[in-house]
MMTF fields as JSON, N, C-alpha, C and O atoms, coordinates in Angstrom:
{
  "mmtfVersion": "1.0.0",
  "mmtfProducer": "UNKNOWN",
  "numBonds": 423,
  "numAtoms": 424,
  "numGroups": 106,
  "numChains": 1,
  "numModels": 1,
  "chainsPerModel": [1],
  "groupsPerChain": [106],
  "chainIdList": ["A"],
  "bondAtomList": [4, 2, 8, 6, 12, 10, 16, 14, 20, 18, 24, 22, 28, 26, 32, 30, 36, 34, 40, 38, 44, 42, 48, 46, 52, 50, 56, 54, 60, 58, 64, 62, 68, 66, 72, 70, 76, 74, 80, 78, 84, 82, 88, 86, 92, 90, 96, 94, 100, 98, 104, 102, 108, 106, 112, 110, 116, 114, 120, 118, 124, 122, 128, 126, 132, 130, 136, 134, 140, 138, 144, 142, 148, 146, 152, 150, 156, 154, 160, 158, 164, 162, 168, 166, 172, 170, 176, 174, 180, 178, 184, 182, 188, 186, 192, 190, 196, 194, 200, 198, 204, 202, 208, 206, 212, 210, 216, 214, 220, 218, 224, 222, 228, 226, 232, 230, 236, 234, 240, 238, 244, 242, 248, 246, 252, 250, 256, 254, 260, 258, 264, 262, 268, 266, 272, 270, 276, 274, 280, 278, 284, 282, 288, 286, 292, 290, 296, 294, 300, 298, 304, 302, 308, 306, 312, 310, 316, 314, 320, 318, 324, 322, 328, 326, 332, 330, 336, 334, 340, 338, 344, 342, 348, 346, 352, 350, 356, 354, 360, 358, 364, 362, 368, 366, 372, 370, 376, 374, 380, 378, 384, 382, 388, 386, 392, 390, 396, 394, 400, 398, 404, 402, 408, 406, 412, 410, 416, 414, 420, 418],
  "bondOrderList": [1, 1, 1, 1, 1, 1, 1, 1, 1, 1, 1, 1, 1, 1, 1, 1, 1, 1, 1, 1, 1, 1, 1, 1, 1, 1, 1, 1, 1, 1, 1, 1, 1, 1, 1, 1, 1, 1, 1, 1, 1, 1, 1, 1, 1, 1, 1, 1, 1, 1, 1, 1, 1, 1, 1, 1, 1, 1, 1, 1, 1, 1, 1, 1, 1, 1, 1, 1, 1, 1, 1, 1, 1, 1, 1, 1, 1, 1, 1, 1, 1, 1, 1, 1, 1, 1, 1, 1, 1, 1, 1, 1, 1, 1, 1, 1, 1, 1, 1, 1, 1, 1, 1, 1, 1],
  "groupList": [{"groupName": "MET", "atomNameList": ["N", "CA", "C", "O"], "elementList": ["N", "C", "C", "O"], "formalChargeList": [0, 0, 0, 0], "bondAtomList": [1, 0, 2, 1, 3, 2], "bondOrderList": [1, 1, 2], "singleLetterCode": "M", "chemCompType": "L-PEPTIDE LINKING"}, {"groupName": "LEU", "atomNameList": ["N", "CA", "C", "O"], "elementList": ["N", "C", "C", "O"], "formalChargeList": [0, 0, 0, 0], "bondAtomList": [1, 0, 2, 1, 3, 2], "bondOrderList": [1, 1, 2], "singleLetterCode": "L", "chemCompType": "L-PEPTIDE LINKING"}, {"groupName": "ALA", "atomNameList": ["N", "CA", "C", "O"], "elementList": ["N", "C", "C", "O"], "formalChargeList": [0, 0, 0, 0], "bondAtomList": [1, 0, 2, 1, 3, 2], "bondOrderList": [1, 1, 2], "singleLetterCode": "A", "chemCompType": "L-PEPTIDE LINKING"}, {"groupName": "ILE", "atomNameList": ["N", "CA", "C", "O"], "elementList": ["N", "C", "C", "O"], "formalChargeList": [0, 0, 0, 0], "bondAtomList": [1, 0, 2, 1, 3, 2], "bondOrderList": [1, 1, 2], "singleLetterCode": "I", "chemCompType": "L-PEPTIDE LINKING"}, {"groupName": "CYS", "atomNameList": ["N", "CA", "C", "O"], "elementList": ["N", "C", "C", "O"], "formalChargeList": [0, 0, 0, 0], "bondAtomList": [1, 0, 2, 1, 3, 2], "bondOrderList": [1, 1, 2], "singleLetterCode": "C", "chemCompType": "L-PEPTIDE LINKING"}, {"groupName": "GLN", "atomNameList": ["N", "CA", "C", "O"], "elementList": ["N", "C", "C", "O"], "formalChargeList": [0, 0, 0, 0], "bondAtomList": [1, 0, 2, 1, 3, 2], "bondOrderList": [1, 1, 2], "singleLetterCode": "Q", "chemCompType": "L-PEPTIDE LINKING"}, {"groupName": "ARG", "atomNameList": ["N", "CA", "C", "O"], "elementList": ["N", "C", "C", "O"], "formalChargeList": [0, 0, 0, 0], "bondAtomList": [1, 0, 2, 1, 3, 2], "bondOrderList": [1, 1, 2], "singleLetterCode": "R", "chemCompType": "L-PEPTIDE LINKING"}, {"groupName": "LYS", "atomNameList": ["N", "CA", "C", "O"], "elementList": ["N", "C", "C", "O"], "formalChargeList": [0, 0, 0, 0], "bondAtomList": [1, 0, 2, 1, 3, 2], "bondOrderList": [1, 1, 2], "singleLetterCode": "K", "chemCompType": "L-PEPTIDE LINKING"}, {"groupName": "GLU", "atomNameList": ["N", "CA", "C", "O"], "elementList": ["N", "C", "C", "O"], "formalChargeList": [0, 0, 0, 0], "bondAtomList": [1, 0, 2, 1, 3, 2], "bondOrderList": [1, 1, 2], "singleLetterCode": "E", "chemCompType": "L-PEPTIDE LINKING"}, {"groupName": "ASP", "atomNameList": ["N", "CA", "C", "O"], "elementList": ["N", "C", "C", "O"], "formalChargeList": [0, 0, 0, 0], "bondAtomList": [1, 0, 2, 1, 3, 2], "bondOrderList": [1, 1, 2], "singleLetterCode": "D", "chemCompType": "L-PEPTIDE LINKING"}, {"groupName": "THR", "atomNameList": ["N", "CA", "C", "O"], "elementList": ["N", "C", "C", "O"], "formalChargeList": [0, 0, 0, 0], "bondAtomList": [1, 0, 2, 1, 3, 2], "bondOrderList": [1, 1, 2], "singleLetterCode": "T", "chemCompType": "L-PEPTIDE LINKING"}, {"groupName": "ASN", "atomNameList": ["N", "CA", "C", "O"], "elementList": ["N", "C", "C", "O"], "formalChargeList": [0, 0, 0, 0], "bondAtomList": [1, 0, 2, 1, 3, 2], "bondOrderList": [1, 1, 2], "singleLetterCode": "N", "chemCompType": "L-PEPTIDE LINKING"}, {"groupName": "VAL", "atomNameList": ["N", "CA", "C", "O"], "elementList": ["N", "C", "C", "O"], "formalChargeList": [0, 0, 0, 0], "bondAtomList": [1, 0, 2, 1, 3, 2], "bondOrderList": [1, 1, 2], "singleLetterCode": "V", "chemCompType": "L-PEPTIDE LINKING"}, {"groupName": "PRO", "atomNameList": ["N", "CA", "C", "O"], "elementList": ["N", "C", "C", "O"], "formalChargeList": [0, 0, 0, 0], "bondAtomList": [1, 0, 2, 1, 3, 2], "bondOrderList": [1, 1, 2], "singleLetterCode": "P", "chemCompType": "L-PEPTIDE LINKING"}, {"groupName": "GLY", "atomNameList": ["N", "CA", "C", "O"], "elementList": ["N", "C", "C", "O"], "formalChargeList": [0, 0, 0, 0], "bondAtomList": [1, 0, 2, 1, 3, 2], "bondOrderList": [1, 1, 2], "singleLetterCode": "G", "chemCompType": "PEPTIDE LINKING"}, {"groupName": "HIS", "atomNameList": ["N", "CA", "C", "O"], "elementList": ["N", "C", "C", "O"], "formalChargeList": [0, 0, 0, 0], "bondAtomList": [1, 0, 2, 1, 3, 2], "bondOrderList": [1, 1, 2], "singleLetterCode": "H", "chemCompType": "L-PEPTIDE LINKING"}, {"groupName": "TYR", "atomNameList": ["N", "CA", "C", "O"], "elementList": ["N", "C", "C", "O"], "formalChargeList": [0, 0, 0, 0], "bondAtomList": [1, 0, 2, 1, 3, 2], "bondOrderList": [1, 1, 2], "singleLetterCode": "Y", "chemCompType": "L-PEPTIDE LINKING"}, {"groupName": "PHE", "atomNameList": ["N", "CA", "C", "O"], "elementList": ["N", "C", "C", "O"], "formalChargeList": [0, 0, 0, 0], "bondAtomList": [1, 0, 2, 1, 3, 2], "bondOrderList": [1, 1, 2], "singleLetterCode": "F", "chemCompType": "L-PEPTIDE LINKING"}, {"groupName": "SER", "atomNameList": ["N", "CA", "C", "O"], "elementList": ["N", "C", "C", "O"], "formalChargeList": [0, 0, 0, 0], "bondAtomList": [1, 0, 2, 1, 3, 2], "bondOrderList": [1, 1, 2], "singleLetterCode": "S", "chemCompType": "L-PEPTIDE LINKING"}, {"groupName": "TRP", "atomNameList": ["N", "CA", "C", "O"], "elementList": ["N", "C", "C", "O"], "formalChargeList": [0, 0, 0, 0], "bondAtomList": [1, 0, 2, 1, 3, 2], "bondOrderList": [1, 1, 2], "singleLetterCode": "W", "chemCompType": "L-PEPTIDE LINKING"}],
  "groupTypeList": [0, 1, 2, 1, 3, 2, 0, 1, 2, 2, 4, 5, 6, 7, 8, 2, 9, 1, 10, 11, 1, 6, 12, 12, 10, 1, 13, 14, 14, 15, 5, 3, 16, 2, 8, 12, 0, 1, 6, 6, 8, 9, 0, 2, 6, 14, 0, 0, 17, 6, 10, 18, 1, 2, 8, 11, 6, 14, 1, 1, 17, 1, 15, 14, 6, 13, 14, 6, 16, 13, 16, 19, 0, 15, 11, 12, 5, 12, 13, 1, 9, 3, 3, 19, 0, 9, 7, 8, 15, 6, 3, 12, 8, 3, 18, 2, 6, 10, 13, 2, 4, 1, 8, 18, 9, 13],
  "groupIdList": [1, 2, 3, 4, 5, 6, 7, 8, 9, 10, 11, 12, 13, 14, 15, 16, 17, 18, 19, 20, 21, 22, 23, 24, 25, 26, 27, 28, 29, 30, 31, 32, 33, 34, 35, 36, 37, 38, 39, 40, 41, 42, 43, 44, 45, 46, 47, 48, 49, 50, 51, 52, 53, 54, 55, 56, 57, 58, 59, 60, 61, 62, 63, 64, 65, 66, 67, 68, 69, 70, 71, 72, 73, 74, 75, 76, 77, 78, 79, 80, 81, 82, 83, 84, 85, 86, 87, 88, 89, 90, 91, 92, 93, 94, 95, 96, 97, 98, 99, 100, 101, 102, 103, 104, 105, 106],
  "secStructList": [7, 3, 3, 3, 3, 3, 7, 1, 1, 7, 7, 7, 7, 7, 7, 1, 7, 1, 6, 6, 7, 7, 3, 3, 3, 7, 4, 4, 4, 7, 3, 3, 3, 3, 3, 3, 3, 7, 1, 6, 6, 6, 6, 6, 6, 6, 6, 6, 6, 7, 7, 7, 7, 7, 6, 6, 3, 3, 3, 3, 3, 7, 7, 1, 1, 7, 1, 7, 7, 7, 7, 7, 7, 1, 1, 7, 1, 1, 7, 3, 3, 3, 3, 3, 3, 7, 6, 6, 7, 7, 3, 3, 3, 3, 3, 3, 3, 3, 7, 7, 7, 7, 7, 1, 7, 7],
  "xCoordList": [-3.833, -2.847, -2.926, -3.03, -2.962, -3.356, -2.093, -1.364, -1.913, -0.669, -1.266, -2.487, -0.508, -0.618, 0.338, 1.422, 0.201, 1.607, 1.257, 0.141, 1.938, 1.659, 3.34, 4.315, 3.214, 4.417, 4.703, 4.101, 6.0, 6.403, 7.047, 7.942, 7.003, 6.766, 5.63, 4.777, 5.803, 4.168, 4.559, 5.116, 4.424, 3.478, 2.292, 1.401, 2.105, 0.004, -0.205, 0.785, -1.216, -1.812, -3.004, -3.581, -3.654, -5.601, -5.748, -5.328, -6.442, -7.143, -8.329, -8.96, -8.235, -9.272, -9.767, -10.709, -10.301, -11.806, -11.584, -10.821, -12.461, -12.273, -13.447, -13.81, -13.966, -15.423, -14.837, -15.129, -13.74, -12.706, -12.033, -11.324, -12.166, -11.233, -11.524, -12.717, -10.641, -10.84, -9.453, -8.362, -9.564, -9.54, -8.188, -8.526, -6.945, -6.68, -5.858, -5.307, -5.802, -5.203, -3.919, -4.088, -3.083, -1.729, -1.98, -2.862, -0.858, -0.126, -0.004, 0.308, -0.167, -0.1, -0.644, -0.134, -2.374, -3.126, -3.221, -4.076, -1.702, -2.221, -2.847, -3.216, -3.117, -4.367, -3.817, -3.276, -3.99, -3.898, -5.092, -5.573, -5.772, -6.657, -5.998, -4.946, -6.517, -5.896, -7.164, -7.997, -7.027, -7.307, -7.06, -6.125, -8.768, -8.689, -8.81, -9.801, -7.748, -7.586, -7.802, -6.938, -9.075, -9.636, -9.291, -8.937, -9.42, -9.157, -7.79, -6.992, -7.422, -6.315, -5.329, -4.183, -6.322, -6.242, -5.005, -3.849, -5.798, -5.618, -4.438, -3.547, -4.571, -3.217, -2.126, -0.957, -2.778, -1.09, -0.668, 0.264, -1.525, -1.222, -0.176, 0.915, -1.268, -0.84, -0.705, -1.667, 0.94, 1.501, 2.072, 2.525, 2.184, 2.688, 2.295, 1.128, 3.344, 3.33, 2.618, 2.279, 2.37, 2.195, 3.068, 3.659, 3.467, 4.276, 4.25, 5.143, 3.137, 3.013, 2.368, 2.117, 2.147, 1.074, 0.776, 1.73, -0.463, -0.759, -0.412, -0.432, -0.111, 0.172, -0.503, -1.006, -0.773, -1.427, -2.763, -3.782, -2.009, -2.598, -1.859, -0.634, -2.645, -2.108, -2.789, -3.626, -2.024, -3.285, -3.302, -2.225, -4.223, -4.633, -5.088, -6.163, -3.462, -4.53, -4.529, -3.764, -5.977, -7.074, -7.027, -7.722, -6.226, -6.141, -7.252, -7.902, -7.575, -8.96, -9.015, -9.863, -7.248, -6.968, -4.976, -3.84, -5.365, -3.756, -3.33, -3.944, -1.589, -0.484, 0.448, 0.593, 1.686, 2.506, 2.456, 2.623, 2.303, 1.987, 3.057, 3.025, 4.37, 5.329, 4.544, 3.358, 5.319, 5.512, 6.75, 7.888, 6.279, 7.255, 7.192, 6.031, 8.238, 8.106, 9.122, 10.267, 8.299, 8.556, 7.138, 5.909, 8.199, 7.593, 6.969, 6.239, 7.482, 6.488, 7.694, 8.749, 7.658, 8.131, 8.514, 9.632, 8.437, 8.68, 8.409, 7.497, 9.832, 9.888, 8.643, 7.944, 8.369, 6.96, 7.127, 8.33, 6.408, 6.903, 5.91, 4.73, 6.36, 4.994, 4.694, 5.51, 3.88, 3.316, 3.048, 2.641, 3.208, 2.035, 1.409, 1.735, 0.492, -0.429, -1.305, -1.634, -1.572, -1.878, -4.134, -4.967, -3.932, -6.201, -6.68, -7.696, -5.646, -6.176, -5.592, -5.807, -4.724, -4.588, -3.504, -3.74, -2.373, -1.383, -0.56, -0.847, 0.825, 1.653, 2.563, 2.981, 3.09, 3.544, 5.322, 6.137, 5.635, 6.647, 6.749, 5.764, 7.42, 7.546, 9.227, 10.309, 8.483, 9.497, 9.343, 8.494, 10.675, 10.596, 11.157, 12.064, 10.616, 11.255, 11.738, 12.827, 10.916, 11.578, 11.419, 10.635, 12.644, 13.347, 12.111, 11.592, 11.77, 11.718, 12.366, 13.597, 11.606, 12.665, 11.809, 10.734, 13.462, 12.563, 13.578, 13.74, 13.837, 15.326, 14.09, 13.051, 14.202, 13.649, 13.467, 12.413, 14.567, 14.316, 14.791, 15.932, 13.274, 13.461, 14.73, 14.947],
  "yCoordList": [4.62, 3.545, 3.077, 3.912, 1.736, 1.275, 0.926, 0.653, 1.071, 0.677, -0.259, -0.223, -1.16, -1.944, -1.998, -2.134, -1.882, -1.841, -3.205, -3.295, -3.959, -5.272, -5.654, -5.88, -5.62, -6.138, -7.57, -8.513, -7.216, -9.414, -9.418, -10.261, -8.878, -9.244, -9.133, -8.249, -10.738, -10.912, -10.343, -11.053, -8.867, -8.813, -8.728, -8.738, -8.693, -8.658, -7.552, -7.128, -6.727, -5.608, -5.884, -6.381, -5.616, -5.037, -3.973, -2.822, -4.736, -3.628, -2.442, -2.582, -1.659, -0.572, -0.554, -0.199, -0.808, -1.238, -2.144, -2.152, -2.722, -4.439, -4.301, -5.253, -2.99, -3.219, -2.912, -3.275, -1.933, -1.461, -2.075, -1.457, -3.757, -4.392, -5.042, -5.283, -5.343, -5.503, -6.739, -6.366, -8.005, -8.841, -9.075, -9.097, -9.194, -9.007, -10.31, -11.091, -10.501, -11.791, -11.595, -10.543, -11.822, -11.551, -12.96, -13.798, -12.945, -13.893, -15.046, -14.78, -16.185, -17.379, -17.652, -18.437, -16.57, -17.152, -16.849, -17.297, -15.605, -15.25, -14.304, -13.546, -14.229, -13.199, -12.103, -12.67, -10.891, -9.943, -9.369, -8.997, -9.187, -8.392, -6.743, -6.488, -6.056, -5.173, -3.162, -2.628, -2.962, -1.658, -1.3, -1.475, -0.399, 0.697, 2.331, 2.967, 2.785, 3.987, 5.194, 5.647, 5.426, 6.468, 8.064, 8.724, 8.648, 9.833, 10.241, 9.487, 11.317, 11.57, 12.254, 12.696, 12.075, 12.514, 11.386, 11.599, 9.961, 8.62, 8.202, 7.705, 8.622, 7.907, 8.971, 8.72, 10.177, 10.591, 10.591, 11.246, 9.681, 8.508, 7.656, 7.632, 6.513, 5.498, 4.602, 4.413, 3.951, 3.995, 4.341, 3.48, 5.376, 6.286, 6.016, 5.984, 5.824, 5.58, 4.399, 4.181, 3.744, 2.374, 1.464, 1.25, 0.783, 0.001, -1.317, -2.033, -1.948, -3.49, -3.367, -2.326, -4.456, -4.673, -5.986, -6.76, -6.494, -7.807, -8.705, -8.121, -10.049, -11.206, -10.683, -9.644, -10.728, -10.946, -9.819, -9.574, -9.477, -7.515, -6.284, -6.183, -5.523, -4.203, -3.198, -2.832, -2.54, -0.924, -0.71, -0.642, -0.629, -0.772, 0.935, 1.526, 1.465, 3.151, 2.827, 2.06, 3.52, 3.927, 5.128, 5.976, 5.453, 7.068, 7.012, 5.969, 7.945, 8.901, 7.969, 7.189, 8.475, 8.461, 7.44, 7.577, 6.907, 6.36, 7.237, 8.22, 7.146, 7.759, 7.284, 6.065, 8.551, 8.091, 8.513, 9.732, 8.049, 8.439, 7.634, 6.547, 9.19, 8.654, 8.486, 8.761, 8.04, 7.512, 7.577, 7.242, 8.086, 8.387, 7.828, 7.458, 7.302, 6.62, 7.238, 6.9, 8.613, 9.181, 8.916, 8.866, 8.803, 8.283, 6.621, 6.174, 6.041, 4.521, 3.975, 3.986, 3.45, 2.128, 1.268, 1.081, 0.586, -1.045, -0.899, -0.353, -1.77, -2.036, -2.622, -3.414, -2.049, -2.069, -3.008, -3.2, -3.623, -4.311, -3.392, -3.741, -2.128, -1.907, -2.285, -2.557, -2.196, -2.916, -1.751, -0.767, -1.651, -0.865, -1.571, -2.612, -0.976, -1.863, -0.62, 0.458, -1.048, -0.318, -0.671, -1.284, 0.273, 0.037, -1.311, -1.777, -1.966, -3.123, -4.577, -5.771, -3.913, -4.452, -6.044, -7.252, -5.257, -6.081, -5.434, -4.263, -6.083, -5.497, -5.267, -6.127, -3.516, -2.898, -2.461, -1.974, -2.829, -1.846, -2.953, -3.647, -3.577, -3.818, -3.163, -3.07, -2.686, -2.345, -3.264, -3.349, -4.054, -4.758, -4.356, -3.556, -4.986, -4.117, -2.683, -2.416, -1.851, -0.397, -0.14, -0.503, 0.76, 1.086, 2.157, 3.04, 1.396, 2.71, 4.075, 4.074, 5.497, 6.264, 7.222, 7.748, 6.839, 7.295, 9.061, 9.768, 9.084, 10.818, 11.709, 11.503, 12.492, 13.259, 14.417, 15.022, 14.586, 15.518, 14.492, 14.378, 13.718, 13.433, 14.122, 13.737],
  "zCoordList": [-12.628, -11.944, -11.119, -10.22, -10.611, -8.835, -9.003, -9.957, -6.693, -6.272, -5.35, -5.198, -4.664, -3.642, -3.029, -3.596, -1.302, -0.861, -0.016, 0.496, 0.087, 1.164, 1.62, 0.904, 2.926, 3.667, 3.155, 2.641, 3.589, 3.157, 4.866, 4.806, 6.325, 7.428, 7.851, 7.922, 8.273, 9.479, 10.466, 11.303, 10.75, 11.812, 12.424, 11.575, 12.917, 13.324, 13.767, 14.363, 13.755, 14.356, 14.428, 13.461, 15.619, 15.126, 13.906, 13.785, 13.129, 11.884, 12.853, 13.901, 12.168, 13.078, 12.702, 13.41, 11.083, 10.353, 8.957, 7.99, 9.344, 8.601, 7.439, 6.748, 7.34, 6.217, 4.608, 3.468, 5.323, 3.956, 3.083, 2.289, 3.076, 3.047, 1.406, 1.225, 0.243, -0.981, -1.09, -0.66, -1.604, -1.866, -3.447, -4.631, -2.998, -4.267, -4.893, -4.116, -6.267, -6.114, -6.645, -7.262, -6.765, -7.453, -8.281, -8.093, -9.312, -10.138, -9.263, -8.102, -9.54, -9.107, -7.831, -7.031, -7.514, -6.895, -5.379, -4.615, -4.92, -3.393, -3.299, -4.196, -1.679, -2.181, -0.686, 0.263, -0.658, 0.324, 0.361, -0.709, 1.501, 2.14, 2.129, 2.716, 1.634, 0.996, 1.714, 0.981, 2.276, 2.76, 1.524, 0.742, 1.472, 0.23, 0.241, 0.602, -0.169, 0.044, -1.345, -2.095, -1.314, -2.181, -2.011, -2.988, -0.679, -0.628, -0.536, 0.02, -0.999, -1.508, 0.232, 0.319, 1.268, 2.799, 3.155, 3.518, 2.874, 3.256, 2.957, 3.646, 1.109, 0.658, 1.243, 1.538, 1.333, 2.316, 3.58, 4.043, 4.246, 5.107, 5.239, 5.809, 4.083, 3.918, 5.306, 6.051, 5.608, 6.424, 7.409, 8.163, 7.624, 8.268, 9.685, 10.076, 10.42, 12.233, 12.437, 13.6, 11.75, 12.057, 12.26, 11.202, 13.145, 13.627, 13.278, 13.731, 12.331, 11.705, 10.428, 9.822, 10.118, 9.147, 9.189, 9.107, 9.313, 9.749, 8.391, 7.307, 8.441, 7.681, 6.347, 6.775, 5.261, 4.121, 3.83, 3.185, 4.667, 4.473, 3.512, 3.444, 2.908, 2.501, 2.677, 3.502, 1.226, 1.287, -0.31, -0.902, -0.838, -2.029, -2.547, -2.446, -3.248, -3.767, -4.359, -4.944, -4.644, -6.003, -6.42, -5.86, -7.459, -8.546, -8.997, -9.069, -9.309, -10.418, -11.541, -11.975, -12.026, -13.419, -13.794, -13.341, -14.401, -14.759, -14.974, -15.387, -14.67, -14.318, -13.811, -13.728, -13.142, -12.62, -11.163, -11.14, -9.983, -8.542, -7.476, -6.899, -7.561, -6.497, -5.269, -5.083, -4.545, -2.677, -1.964, -2.293, -0.904, 0.028, 0.855, 1.032, 2.002, 3.295, 3.731, 4.031, 3.724, 5.243, 6.691, 6.644, 7.872, 8.463, 8.653, 9.538, 7.632, 7.655, 8.319, 7.685, 9.648, 10.503, 9.751, 10.23, 8.919, 7.947, 6.656, 6.036, 6.223, 4.848, 4.375, 5.009, 2.911, 2.221, 0.973, 0.798, 0.099, -0.944, -2.032, -2.064, -3.01, -3.4, -5.413, -6.294, -5.435, -6.738, -7.529, -6.911, -8.902, -9.625, -10.423, -10.993, -10.451, -11.659, -12.522, -12.026, -13.871, -15.157, -14.837, -14.169, -15.903, -15.76, -15.808, -15.293, -16.625, -16.719, -15.421, -15.629, -13.933, -12.849, -13.626, -13.606, -14.201, -14.759, -13.995, -13.749, -13.344, -12.55, -13.481, -14.255, -13.44, -14.201, -13.701, -14.484, -12.045, -11.829, -10.662, -10.917, -9.427, -8.337, -7.899, -8.478, -6.077, -5.301, -4.107, -3.219, -4.447, -2.774, -2.302, -2.535, -1.136, 0.169, 0.389, 0.897, 0.002, 0.121, 1.567, 2.444, 1.473, 3.198, 3.494, 2.81, 5.543, 6.104, 6.102, 6.093, 6.11, 5.649, 7.728, 8.013, 8.754, 9.636, 10.014, 11.009, 9.167, 9.526, 9.723, 9.095, 10.422, 10.62, 9.433, 9.24, 8.757, 7.702, 6.2, 5.753, 5.55, 4.651, 3.744, 2.595]
}
């Protein structure tokens, strides 16, 4: 299962690495430029400690095989849309504006 995490907020920030971007076209034609996350460490870090994500940007988590992959929002500073896709890249679930978790003990 793939997971695409994108922000609704149009916050701007400089991207550290623009070479690892993939264009993701959503139903209706809207495109998001997603940072591809393949390594477990990168997926675990995800949006932790980032204060924003540029408009039309997101994170694309590519897992080795289909499955149910939960995500937690600890130390994520901003609300996110989380979109789960199946192996055919069809959207199977959306968690819109998932709230940030800034508690010290989640």
